[in-house]
Amino acid sequence: MRFAPEQVGVQLYTLRDQFTSYNDVVHTLQKVCDIGYKSVQFFRIPIEIRDMRDILQEMDLSVCGVDVPLARLEGEFDQVLKEMELLNCRYITYSYGGDWSKSYLSGLEAYIKSISEIGERLKSTPFKFAYHNHSFEFVACKGRPALDYFYEQTAQAGILAEIDTYWVQHGGGDPAEWISRYKGRVPIIHLKDLAIEQREGKVNQVFAEVGRGNMNWDSILRAAAQSEVEWLVVEQDVCTQDPFESVKESFDYIVSAISRLGLGADVKEKSDL
């Protein structure tokens, strides 16, 4: 598989402080367009869905994913699907929705049951749920990372993987290997770099723009191409500079790397649900 520049999206969580009002939305999405992005992923939608749809259409932006908490999927299932249809987006995305004050393993089985029930309900629709990982899922569970156990237990329900490259590496995994492991089941990957910072005698792992840290992007992008990933989505939880500059640096690096590695493709046509 090859990637068109239109398949490089941005998770708007990175720009969350600039995404609170109608005017913020218009300003932020216009700047995203000016950088070169043609696709966005929502962490929340602060204005009416129909207004958002109209803005997206006017700017010729597609939506590669929408974060939806499990509580909304359980209590407002039909309404969520109507919103997804209006945004012409196939992928519902989210991370662990359990009690973060308790250990991941203590709530894992209940969460697997709940998310599997949602996956089964989605089977009769055009939509799919893709689970976003962090690094706490790399605690040991039955002799392997809990994330591997989670994906195994939810496979039958059609739950997909949204692999976050930073958090895989933060948890001690190899992002390229994890993407390859779930070939055909990873429609979206989140790309952000992991850098090492030494300050006042302490060494820390920190977020960085793609290409500015220590991750092996050649192997990650090759694995993504071989594993039929549809969307390469930039996300940076914390930026040490203007977030718009951060997402521009990451976009420019990814597009350049795709070309250098011979993974580029022609423009990808948008498809309706």
C-alpha positions as MATLAB code, in Angstrom:
seq = 'MRFAPEQVGVQLYTLRDQFTSYNDVVHTLQKVCDIGYKSVQFFRIPIEIRDMRDILQEMDLSVCGVDVPLARLEGEFDQVLKEMELLNCRYITYSYGGDWSKSYLSGLEAYIKSISEIGERLKSTPFKFAYHNHSFEFVACKGRPALDYFYEQTAQAGILAEIDTYWVQHGGGDPAEWISRYKGRVPIIHLKDLAIEQREGKVNQVFAEVGRGNMNWDSILRAAAQSEVEWLVVEQDVCTQDPFESVKESFDYIVSAISRLGLGADVKEKSDL';
ca = [
       0.000    0.000    0.000;
       1.114    3.549   -0.718;
       0.111    6.779    0.995;
      -1.234    9.942   -0.580;
      -0.592   13.177    1.340;
      -4.350   13.296    1.947;
      -3.961   10.273    4.237;
      -1.835   12.252    6.691;
      -4.264   13.671    9.242;
      -4.069   15.539   12.526;
      -5.714   14.649   15.831;
      -7.198   17.958   16.975;
      -6.453   17.101   20.612;
      -3.024   18.570   19.829;
      -4.749   21.903   19.128;
      -7.321   21.618   21.932;
      -6.618   25.058   23.418;
      -7.438   26.573   20.026;
     -10.657   24.572   19.581;
     -13.336   25.792   21.961;
     -15.658   28.202   20.124;
     -17.115   28.545   16.620;
     -14.521   31.163   15.675;
     -11.745   28.975   17.130;
     -12.933   26.048   15.044;
     -12.912   28.047   11.807;
      -9.516   29.606   12.566;
      -7.905   26.315   13.594;
      -9.242   24.295   10.683;
      -8.146   26.985    8.233;
      -4.614   26.912    9.655;
      -4.644   23.110    9.440;
      -5.598   23.412    5.761;
      -2.862   25.967    5.169;
      -0.287   23.525    6.548;
      -1.428   20.936    4.012;
      -3.644   18.609    6.021;
      -6.743   17.301    4.285;
      -8.059   15.158    7.137;
      -8.741   15.653   10.836;
      -9.639   13.509   13.812;
     -11.891   14.925   16.529;
     -11.331   14.484   20.252;
     -14.475   16.551   20.861;
     -16.810   18.684   18.756;
     -17.551   22.019   20.456;
     -20.177   23.271   17.972;
     -23.309   21.860   16.365;
     -22.571   18.837   14.198;
     -24.283   20.298   11.134;
     -22.276   23.503   11.472;
     -19.109   21.429   11.714;
     -20.087   19.441    8.642;
     -20.639   22.651    6.677;
     -17.241   24.046    7.694;
     -15.516   20.796    6.745;
     -17.209   20.714    3.367;
     -16.317   24.330    2.663;
     -12.661   23.633    3.472;
     -12.647   20.259    1.708;
     -11.555   18.427    4.869;
     -12.400   14.794    5.574;
     -12.771   13.187    9.001;
     -10.682   10.091    9.638;
     -11.883    9.420   13.182;
     -14.084   10.711   15.990;
     -13.371   10.038   19.665;
     -16.530    8.839   21.418;
     -16.553    7.771   25.099;
     -18.009    4.367   25.892;
     -20.767    5.970   27.986;
     -22.094    7.792   24.905;
     -21.947    4.644   22.809;
     -23.912    2.776   25.457;
     -26.472    5.511   26.147;
     -26.729    7.412   22.847;
     -25.850    4.767   20.281;
     -28.260    5.874   17.547;
     -27.399    9.550   17.996;
     -23.672    8.805   17.725;
     -24.229    6.957   14.451;
     -26.231    9.869   13.069;
     -23.340   12.193   13.907;
     -20.823    9.851   12.294;
     -22.951    9.710    9.159;
     -23.195   13.509    8.984;
     -19.408   13.741    9.238;
     -18.977   10.946    6.685;
     -16.596    9.186    9.071;
     -16.262    5.423    9.376;
     -14.115    5.103   12.500;
     -15.211    5.651   16.087;
     -12.122    5.877   18.267;
     -11.359    6.030   21.976;
      -8.975    4.865   24.681;
      -9.569    3.054   27.974;
     -12.819    4.162   29.538;
     -12.528    2.444   32.889;
     -11.702    3.840   36.305;
      -8.273    5.466   35.929;
      -7.829    5.569   39.716;
      -7.613    1.775   39.745;
      -5.223   -0.602   38.017;
      -5.898   -1.356   34.354;
      -6.053   -5.090   35.039;
      -8.716   -4.703   37.732;
     -11.220   -3.374   35.214;
      -9.980   -5.077   32.079;
     -12.430   -7.984   31.842;
     -15.447   -5.743   32.406;
     -14.163   -3.310   29.807;
     -13.586   -6.090   27.280;
     -17.183   -7.200   27.795;
     -18.574   -3.675   27.379;
     -16.540   -2.784   24.303;
     -17.271   -6.157   22.704;
     -20.991   -5.514   23.082;
     -20.538   -2.206   21.240;
     -18.526   -3.961   18.543;
     -21.306   -6.480   18.013;
     -23.891   -3.693   17.701;
     -21.721   -1.949   15.116;
     -21.508   -5.028   12.888;
     -24.799   -4.185   11.180;
     -23.616   -0.613   10.459;
     -20.879    0.896    8.240;
     -18.980    1.968   11.361;
     -16.145    0.390   13.339;
     -14.587    1.031   16.748;
     -10.792    1.386   16.942;
      -9.150    1.255   20.372;
      -6.350    3.739   21.128;
      -3.586    2.454   23.404;
      -1.409    4.153   25.982;
       1.557    2.574   27.750;
      -0.218    1.285   30.870;
      -1.666   -1.521   28.718;
       1.835   -2.974   28.583;
       1.547   -4.331   32.118;
       1.869   -8.107   32.143;
      -1.334  -10.110   31.741;
      -1.302  -13.893   31.446;
       2.345  -13.844   30.424;
       2.145  -11.087   27.779;
       1.300   -7.397   27.475;
      -2.285   -6.709   28.479;
      -2.807   -4.844   25.198;
      -2.193   -8.053   23.264;
      -4.704   -9.870   25.461;
      -7.248   -7.066   24.945;
      -6.983   -7.210   21.160;
      -7.209  -11.000   21.191;
     -10.359  -10.992   23.328;
     -12.102   -8.304   21.253;
     -11.227   -9.604   17.782;
     -14.427  -11.601   17.324;
     -16.472   -8.469   18.101;
     -14.724   -6.591   15.314;
     -12.801   -4.159   17.515;
      -9.940   -2.575   15.574;
      -6.607   -1.147   16.715;
      -5.590    2.494   16.698;
      -1.896    2.051   17.457;
      -0.217    5.031   19.102;
       3.463    4.755   18.212;
       4.749    6.905   21.078;
       2.871    5.030   23.761;
       3.923    1.643   22.388;
       7.572    2.681   22.595;
       6.985    4.297   25.989;
       5.649    0.938   27.181;
       8.741   -0.897   25.922;
       7.308   -2.209   22.642;
       8.437   -1.846   19.044;
       5.835    0.279   17.201;
       6.611   -1.248   13.788;
       6.239   -4.767   15.185;
       2.893   -3.964   16.829;
       1.555   -2.425   13.626;
       2.662   -5.499   11.674;
       1.219   -7.859   14.285;
      -2.297   -6.602   13.577;
      -2.053   -6.277    9.809;
      -5.458   -5.525    8.320;
      -6.840   -4.504   11.711;
      -5.136   -1.110   12.094;
      -6.951    1.562   10.078;
      -5.361    4.457   11.984;
      -2.013    4.996   13.664;
      -1.031    7.970   15.786;
       2.387    9.389   15.064;
       4.381   11.365   17.598;
       8.028   11.085   18.518;
       9.682   10.152   21.786;
      12.739   12.161   22.784;
      15.055   11.962   25.781;
      15.472   15.074   27.871;
      18.026   15.587   30.615;
      17.287   18.373   33.043;
      18.694   19.024   36.513;
      20.301   15.599   36.568;
      17.084   13.785   35.651;
      16.440   11.917   32.397;
      12.895   11.931   31.081;
      10.990   10.644   28.067;
       9.161   13.538   26.403;
       6.837   14.161   23.456;
       8.416   15.520   20.296;
       7.533   16.365   16.717;
       7.850   13.429   14.315;
      11.485   13.166   13.284;
      12.829   15.046   16.304;
      13.124   12.109   18.670;
      14.618    8.634   18.718;
      11.951    6.532   17.034;
      12.639    4.575   13.847;
      10.211    6.217   11.435;
      11.459    4.372    8.365;
      10.489    1.030    9.920;
       7.212    2.414   11.286;
       6.089    3.849    7.941;
       7.111    0.713    6.056;
       5.154   -1.409    8.535;
       2.144    0.880    8.118;
       2.270    0.496    4.339;
       2.598   -3.282    4.547;
      -0.178   -3.549    7.147;
      -2.814   -1.682    5.106;
      -3.035    1.304    7.462;
      -5.437    3.885    6.013;
      -4.608    6.974    8.059;
      -1.354    8.382    9.434;
      -2.503   10.797   12.127;
      -0.233   13.299   13.854;
      -0.885   13.716   17.561;
       1.341   15.435   20.109;
      -0.009   15.499   23.644;
       2.330   18.290   24.810;
       4.109   20.795   22.579;
       7.032   22.947   23.734;
       6.388   25.470   20.955;
       3.347   26.832   19.119;
       1.226   23.682   18.489;
       0.594   24.779   14.905;
       4.359   24.807   14.318;
       4.603   21.353   15.887;
       1.939   19.794   13.654;
       3.494   21.495   10.618;
       6.925   20.043   11.395;
       5.429   16.577   11.800;
       3.387   16.876    8.601;
       6.387   18.026    6.568;
       8.570   15.221    7.937;
       6.005   12.492    7.267;
       5.251   13.623    3.712;
       8.979   13.882    2.977;
       9.695   10.453    4.499;
       6.881    8.822    2.523;
       8.381   10.201   -0.670;
      11.950    9.245    0.274;
      10.916    5.676    1.110;
       8.989    5.255   -2.136;
       5.694    4.920   -0.270;
       3.942    7.825   -1.952;
       0.760    7.490   -4.004;
      -1.531    9.670   -6.042;
      -4.328   11.630   -4.431;
      -6.721    9.357   -2.511;
     -10.339    9.875   -3.507;
     -12.836   10.394   -0.703;
     -15.476    7.743   -0.296;
     -18.983    8.082    1.049;
     -20.328    5.712    3.673;
];
